């Protein structure tokens, strides 16, 4: 795929460049709580603006149902982008309507505009190729060139991600180029030992990537809510812990394959349990105890890996040359159950290997728990996209950027 460097070399002064970013940031009462995705696209936007382009930035935010919804407006994002760029950013209150055209028509070389949430338009996410294409046509009327830099959305067959690049000269931005380069290090040119840490709530979300990794990774460390389905598959009591009974046969098969393939599959040896889920709003102290992973009481719920498991996982990460981590080890949003996730993050910080935090909740945890982002080899902006790439799937947004 062509990159932004090639576009800049050809010259962009006076050209309208449509940047499809991923500015889907978390908001609390209209306030951005994590601006990581905005900061990630700044280098691309700044490079284009500095070269004299008229930059039109577009993104989705949340899941509005194909119609305007003030709760999902990109206005706070546009304001934060202006702060990060150190220059005014125009904001259009629609995406392809009169306000968008007025904002774009008013741009001078080097200026930036953000149009309203793409998903306020049903054509963005439509399953109908014609409806999606019609919306892409309207987006294409706003620009001369397309730059894809929303890695967190490249696994979606959406109008601005998949259909629009076919209508304009298209290039990959700095973020997408970097993300793809990192993922190739996890698939094509892996330094070993290669250790993968998988957590999160549902094992069903990770089965496809586990299937692929059983032929590539040297070790798989399992934590989070998904670990209890593995423990149940071993015949252990898991109490009222998160459990996907229907996935037990698949989990058993993968455990057998791991042993056959010589892949070390490591499960928690102890866990923090509580009779009730903690209050994530007040963060009030929660009643909890540490028990062996095979001795979870029937009326208790596992909410984090225990201290012996933290030490075990840190030791399994100690000699790794390559690490991919996706999914927290517990309910890290509550201080009583954040230590497992914190221990994994710290082990990555101390590692001499190439460490990748695979987006989503893992990236949020790194920031929430106060780690220096520069201490990791790479923090992805797209958890779902990263996983689908590792699963071996063709990502529509990347395919659209290929020549």
PDB file of C-alpha atoms in Angstrom, residues 2-13 15-19 44 47-48 51 53 144-148 169-174:
ATOM      1  CA  UNK A   2       1.114   3.566  -0.645  1.00  0.00           C
ATOM      2  CA  UNK A   3       1.982   5.578   2.438  1.00  0.00           C
ATOM      3  CA  UNK A   4       1.581   9.194   3.410  1.00  0.00           C
ATOM      4  CA  UNK A   5       5.291   9.757   2.754  1.00  0.00           C
ATOM      5  CA  UNK A   6       4.658   9.110  -0.950  1.00  0.00           C
ATOM      6  CA  UNK A   7       1.717  11.506  -0.891  1.00  0.00           C
ATOM      7  CA  UNK A   8       3.793  14.219   0.760  1.00  0.00           C
ATOM      8  CA  UNK A   9       6.593  13.675  -1.728  1.00  0.00           C
ATOM      9  CA  UNK A  10       4.155  14.307  -4.568  1.00  0.00           C
ATOM     10  CA  UNK A  11       2.944  17.497  -2.887  1.00  0.00           C
ATOM     11  CA  UNK A  12      -0.378  18.217  -1.192  1.00  0.00           C
ATOM     12  CA  UNK A  13      -0.405  22.010  -0.975  1.00  0.00           C
ATOM     13  CA  UNK A  15      -5.352  19.744  -1.946  1.00  0.00           C
ATOM     14  CA  UNK A  16      -8.231  18.614   0.219  1.00  0.00           C
ATOM     15  CA  UNK A  17      -7.172  15.482   2.075  1.00  0.00           C
ATOM     16  CA  UNK A  18      -9.799  13.334   3.799  1.00  0.00           C
ATOM     17  CA  UNK A  19      -8.304  11.636   6.870  1.00  0.00           C
ATOM     18  CA  UNK A  44      -0.525  12.350  10.264  1.00  0.00           C
ATOM     19  CA  UNK A  47       2.297  16.460   8.592  1.00  0.00           C
ATOM     20  CA  UNK A  48      -0.465  17.079   6.061  1.00  0.00           C
ATOM     21  CA  UNK A  51       2.649  20.576   3.938  1.00  0.00           C
ATOM     22  CA  UNK A  53      -3.082  20.442   2.708  1.00  0.00           C
ATOM     23  CA  UNK A 144      -9.302  15.138  -3.506  1.00  0.00           C
ATOM     24  CA  UNK A 145      -7.281  12.494  -1.670  1.00  0.00           C
ATOM     25  CA  UNK A 146      -7.982   9.844   0.991  1.00  0.00           C
ATOM     26  CA  UNK A 147      -5.673   8.943   3.880  1.00  0.00           C
ATOM     27  CA  UNK A 148      -6.672   5.972   6.003  1.00  0.00           C
ATOM     28  CA  UNK A 169      -6.377   8.318  -4.595  1.00  0.00           C
ATOM     29  CA  UNK A 170      -5.619   6.572  -1.308  1.00  0.00           C
ATOM     30  CA  UNK A 171      -2.717   6.274   1.121  1.00  0.00           C
ATOM     31  CA  UNK A 172      -2.016   4.803   4.534  1.00  0.00           C
ATOM     32  CA  UNK A 173      -1.319   7.281   7.333  1.00  0.00           C
ATOM     33  CA  UNK A 174       1.534   6.987   9.803  1.00  0.00           C
TER      34      UNK A 174
END
